[in-house]
Short mmCIF file of C-alpha atoms and ligand atoms in Angstrom, two decimals:
data_model
loop_
_atom_site.label_atom_id
_atom_site.label_comp_id
_atom_site.label_asym_id
_atom_site.label_seq_id
_atom_site.Cartn_x
_atom_site.Cartn_y
_atom_site.Cartn_z
CA MET A 95 0.00 0.00 0.00
CA GLU A 96 2.74 2.40 1.06
CA GLN A 97 4.77 1.32 -1.97
CA GLU A 98 1.84 1.98 -4.30
CA TYR A 99 1.45 5.44 -2.84
CA LEU A 100 5.17 6.21 -3.18
CA ASP A 101 5.15 4.83 -6.74
CA SER A 102 2.21 7.08 -7.57
CA LEU A 103 4.31 10.12 -6.64
CA VAL A 104 7.06 9.28 -9.15
CA PRO A 105 6.65 11.55 -12.19
CA GLN A 106 6.05 9.94 -15.59
CA LYS A 107 9.13 9.90 -17.75
CA GLY A 108 8.04 11.09 -21.20
CA GLU A 109 6.16 9.32 -23.96
CA PHE A 110 8.89 6.98 -25.19
CA LEU A 111 9.89 5.62 -21.77
CA THR A 112 6.29 5.46 -20.53
CA GLU A 113 5.37 3.31 -23.51
CA LEU A 114 8.48 1.14 -23.09
CA ARG A 115 7.63 0.56 -19.40
CA ARG A 116 4.05 -0.36 -20.39
CA VAL A 117 5.15 -2.80 -23.11
CA SER A 118 7.85 -4.34 -20.89
CA ALA A 119 5.29 -5.13 -18.21
CA LEU A 120 3.07 -6.93 -20.75
CA GLU A 121 5.71 -8.77 -22.74
CA GLU A 122 6.71 -11.98 -20.92
CA SER A 123 9.96 -12.47 -22.83
CA TYR A 124 11.25 -9.04 -21.68
CA ALA A 125 13.24 -8.84 -18.44
CA PRO A 126 11.85 -6.75 -15.59
CA ILE A 127 12.92 -3.12 -15.81
CA VAL A 128 14.03 -0.84 -13.00
CA GLN A 129 11.27 -0.18 -10.43
CA LYS A 130 9.75 3.29 -10.20
CA GLN A 131 11.25 4.49 -6.92
CA THR A 132 14.59 2.95 -7.86
CA GLU A 133 14.57 4.83 -11.18
CA GLN A 134 13.91 8.04 -9.28
CA LEU A 135 16.84 7.38 -6.94
CA LEU A 136 19.02 6.48 -9.93
CA ILE A 137 18.34 9.73 -11.78
CA THR A 138 18.70 11.75 -8.56
CA MET A 139 22.17 10.22 -8.11
CA LEU A 140 23.04 10.99 -11.74
CA ARG A 141 21.95 14.62 -11.34
CA LEU A 142 24.14 14.87 -8.22
CA LYS A 143 27.18 13.08 -9.59
CA LYS A 144 27.03 14.29 -13.23
CA PRO A 145 29.17 11.36 -14.43
CA ARG A 146 31.09 11.50 -17.72
CA ARG A 147 31.35 7.77 -18.34
CA VAL A 148 28.63 5.38 -17.20
CA LEU A 149 28.79 1.58 -17.28
CA GLU A 150 25.56 -0.39 -17.11
CA ILE A 151 25.58 -4.16 -16.59
CA GLY A 152 22.20 -5.59 -17.68
CA THR A 153 20.59 -3.60 -20.51
CA ALA A 154 17.42 -5.65 -21.07
CA VAL A 155 15.47 -3.66 -23.70
CA GLY A 156 17.28 -0.40 -23.01
CA TYR A 157 14.82 1.33 -20.66
CA SER A 158 17.32 2.32 -17.95
CA ALA A 159 20.06 3.17 -20.46
CA ILE A 160 17.70 5.66 -22.17
CA LEU A 161 16.49 6.95 -18.79
CA MET A 162 20.10 7.56 -17.74
CA ALA A 163 20.96 9.23 -21.05
CA ASP A 164 18.05 11.63 -20.46
CA ASN A 165 19.61 12.62 -17.14
CA LEU A 166 23.29 12.98 -18.01
CA PRO A 167 25.33 15.99 -19.08
CA GLU A 168 25.49 16.37 -22.85
CA GLU A 169 29.08 15.19 -23.26
CA SER A 170 28.63 12.02 -21.16
CA SER A 171 28.42 8.52 -22.59
CA ILE A 172 27.14 5.10 -21.55
CA ILE A 173 28.43 1.60 -22.23
CA THR A 174 25.79 -1.03 -21.53
CA VAL A 175 26.30 -4.81 -21.51
CA GLU A 176 23.66 -7.44 -22.36
CA ARG A 177 24.22 -11.17 -22.98
CA TYR A 178 20.81 -12.16 -24.33
CA LYS A 179 20.70 -11.47 -28.07
CA LYS A 180 16.95 -10.96 -28.22
CA HIS A 181 17.12 -8.25 -25.54
CA ALA A 182 20.23 -6.69 -27.08
CA ASP A 183 18.59 -6.42 -30.54
CA ILE A 184 15.46 -4.78 -29.11
CA ALA A 185 17.62 -2.44 -27.00
CA VAL A 186 19.67 -1.31 -30.02
CA ASP A 187 16.42 -0.54 -31.84
CA ASN A 188 15.03 1.39 -28.85
CA ILE A 189 18.27 3.33 -28.36
CA PHE A 190 18.14 4.33 -32.03
CA LYS A 191 14.47 5.35 -31.81
CA ALA A 192 15.24 7.45 -28.70
CA GLY A 193 17.99 9.22 -30.67
CA TYR A 194 20.84 8.04 -28.43
CA GLU A 195 22.88 5.88 -30.82
CA GLY A 196 25.78 8.36 -30.46
CA LYS A 197 25.63 8.38 -26.66
CA ILE A 198 24.91 4.76 -25.71
CA ARG A 199 27.09 1.88 -26.91
CA LEU A 200 25.72 -1.60 -26.35
CA ILE A 201 28.17 -4.48 -25.99
CA GLU A 202 26.52 -7.83 -26.52
CA GLY A 203 28.14 -10.51 -24.38
CA GLU A 204 28.50 -12.18 -21.01
CA ALA A 205 29.36 -9.43 -18.54
CA ALA A 206 31.90 -11.56 -16.64
CA GLU A 207 33.91 -11.78 -19.89
CA VAL A 208 33.25 -8.25 -21.19
CA LEU A 209 34.32 -6.69 -17.89
CA HIS A 210 37.63 -8.57 -18.07
CA TRP A 211 38.70 -6.97 -21.35
CA LEU A 212 37.00 -3.60 -20.90
CA ASP A 213 39.44 -0.82 -20.11
CA GLY A 214 39.34 2.88 -19.40
CA THR A 215 37.57 4.16 -16.33
CA PHE A 216 33.98 4.90 -15.34
CA ASP A 217 32.64 7.29 -12.74
CA PHE A 218 29.23 5.62 -12.41
CA VAL A 219 28.28 1.93 -12.62
CA PHE A 220 24.69 0.70 -12.65
CA LEU A 221 24.67 -3.00 -11.78
CA ASP A 222 21.38 -4.68 -12.75
CA ALA A 223 22.11 -8.19 -14.05
CA ALA A 224 22.12 -11.75 -12.65
CA LYS A 225 22.27 -11.25 -8.89
CA GLY A 226 24.23 -14.46 -8.28
CA GLN A 227 27.07 -13.01 -10.36
CA TYR A 228 27.47 -9.62 -8.63
CA ILE A 229 30.25 -11.00 -6.41
CA GLU A 230 32.05 -12.34 -9.49
CA PHE A 231 31.82 -8.96 -11.28
CA LEU A 232 33.08 -6.95 -8.30
CA PRO A 233 36.89 -7.13 -8.82
CA ASP A 234 36.56 -5.85 -12.40
CA ILE A 235 34.02 -3.21 -11.40
CA LEU A 236 36.43 -1.95 -8.74
CA ARG A 237 39.26 -1.91 -11.29
CA LEU A 238 37.13 0.10 -13.75
CA LEU A 239 35.61 2.50 -11.21
CA GLU A 240 37.45 5.79 -10.68
CA ASN A 241 38.24 7.03 -7.19
CA GLY A 242 35.13 8.92 -6.10
CA GLY A 243 33.04 6.90 -8.57
CA VAL A 244 29.61 5.53 -7.65
CA LEU A 245 28.47 1.90 -7.83
CA PHE A 246 24.66 1.62 -7.82
CA SER A 247 23.61 -2.02 -7.28
CA ASP A 248 19.96 -2.97 -7.77
CA ASN A 249 17.88 -5.88 -6.38
CA ILE A 250 20.23 -6.49 -3.49
CA LEU A 251 17.45 -7.51 -1.07
CA PHE A 252 16.03 -10.02 -3.58
CA LYS A 253 12.35 -9.94 -2.62
CA GLY A 254 13.08 -10.11 1.10
CA MET A 255 14.98 -13.41 0.76
CA LEU A 256 18.18 -12.07 2.31
CA GLU A 257 16.62 -10.99 5.56
CA ASP A 258 14.12 -13.81 6.03
CA GLU A 259 15.21 -17.44 5.50
CA ASP A 260 11.58 -18.58 5.40
CA LYS A 261 11.10 -16.60 2.19
CA VAL A 262 13.97 -18.32 0.37
CA ILE A 263 12.78 -20.44 -2.54
CA ARG A 264 14.84 -23.68 -2.67
CA ARG A 265 16.18 -23.16 -6.20
CA LYS A 266 17.32 -19.65 -5.27
CA ILE A 267 19.47 -20.70 -2.28
CA THR A 268 22.76 -20.32 -4.16
CA ILE A 269 21.82 -16.87 -5.50
CA VAL A 270 20.86 -15.73 -1.99
CA LYS A 271 24.18 -17.01 -0.57
CA ARG A 272 26.19 -15.27 -3.31
CA LEU A 273 24.21 -12.04 -2.95
CA LYS A 274 24.87 -12.08 0.83
CA MET A 275 28.59 -12.45 0.08
CA TYR A 276 28.34 -9.46 -2.28
CA LEU A 277 26.56 -7.28 0.30
CA GLU A 278 29.00 -8.22 3.05
CA GLU A 279 31.91 -7.45 0.74
CA ILE A 280 30.67 -4.02 -0.40
CA MET A 281 29.79 -3.09 3.20
CA SER A 282 33.19 -4.10 4.58
CA ASN A 283 35.54 -3.32 1.66
CA GLU A 284 38.01 -0.63 2.81
CA ASN A 285 37.90 1.05 -0.58
CA LEU A 286 34.14 1.56 -0.51
CA THR A 287 31.63 3.47 1.56
CA THR A 288 28.24 1.78 1.07
CA SER A 289 24.72 2.49 2.15
CA ILE A 290 21.79 0.10 1.67
CA ILE A 291 18.45 1.63 0.82
CA PRO A 292 15.38 -0.59 1.14
CA ILE A 293 13.35 0.82 -1.72
CA GLY A 294 12.12 -1.16 -4.71
CA ASP A 295 13.90 -4.50 -4.48
CA GLY A 296 16.73 -2.97 -2.46
CA VAL A 297 19.53 -0.71 -3.66
CA ALA A 298 23.12 -0.38 -2.47
CA ILE A 299 24.97 2.81 -3.22
CA SER A 300 28.74 2.58 -2.89
CA VAL A 301 31.33 5.30 -3.35
CA LYS A 302 34.93 4.34 -4.11
CA LYS A 303 37.31 6.22 -1.82
C1 LIG B 278 16.74 -6.76 -14.64
S1 LIG B 278 17.16 -6.80 -16.33
C2 LIG B 278 17.87 -5.22 -16.62
C3 LIG B 278 16.85 -4.12 -16.68
C4 LIG B 278 17.40 -2.80 -17.19
N1 LIG B 278 18.57 -2.37 -16.45
C5 LIG B 278 16.32 -1.73 -17.09
O1 LIG B 278 16.03 -1.30 -15.96
O2 LIG B 278 15.75 -1.35 -18.13
C6 LIG B 278 18.58 -7.81 -16.35
C7 LIG B 278 19.20 -8.00 -17.72
O3 LIG B 278 20.54 -8.41 -17.52
C8 LIG B 278 20.88 -9.41 -18.44
N2 LIG B 278 21.95 -10.18 -17.81
C9 LIG B 278 21.85 -10.95 -16.70
N3 LIG B 278 23.05 -11.46 -16.37
C10 LIG B 278 23.92 -11.02 -17.31
C11 LIG B 278 25.31 -11.23 -17.53
N4 LIG B 278 26.01 -12.03 -16.73
N5 LIG B 278 25.89 -10.62 -18.58
C12 LIG B 278 25.18 -9.81 -19.40
N6 LIG B 278 23.86 -9.59 -19.25
C13 LIG B 278 23.23 -10.19 -18.21
C14 LIG B 278 19.58 -10.19 -18.64
O4 LIG B 278 19.60 -10.88 -19.89
C15 LIG B 278 18.54 -9.09 -18.57
O5 LIG B 278 18.24 -8.60 -19.84
#
């Protein structure tokens, strides 16, 4: 109830994104897109940080990449990684239709591999892919993240399964264990200052010292 009320306060995001959110909710083969309050926190962070180079892990059909592009300084750019060809193809089409083909570059591939060979630095990372792999991605993310850069990790409370063992679905046990390792690591890592925010499916915001 409270969530519905808070969601209702989040402003609509323009015709293109509103339609993409609507279609994504209906289309079963699409992955879930960023929740409303999480998207609001994400763009608030982008407005504060004004990053020049953004890395997104988990493009789906391009909703959050386009949302971020709408909220970045003009000269900034985004690299977004997606392993599922069907999603990547739809995302490329959506990015083109939104007019951001010069600002957003999609790399199709498994993030664990792409992150290994990716170089340069980023001052903002939006992590929104397979939750069981976050811990595996972390060393490369930390290598790629500039000092003072922000790591925004979504879905870190995984539908309440981290806090309440009774909620854990049997086939998700490994993901829950790996996600707990990730949270413990980003909370205790000396190079990061992290805060967990229980909105949407749970967000962790980390700043690299
Ligand atoms: C929750 S959706 C991303 C939603 C998107 N960020 C948005 O809000 O519009 C997760 C996406 O990450 C992709 N994905 C999951 N694990 C991945 C990995 N290891 N490498 C690359 N893509 C991955 C999935 O195929 C899916 O499309």
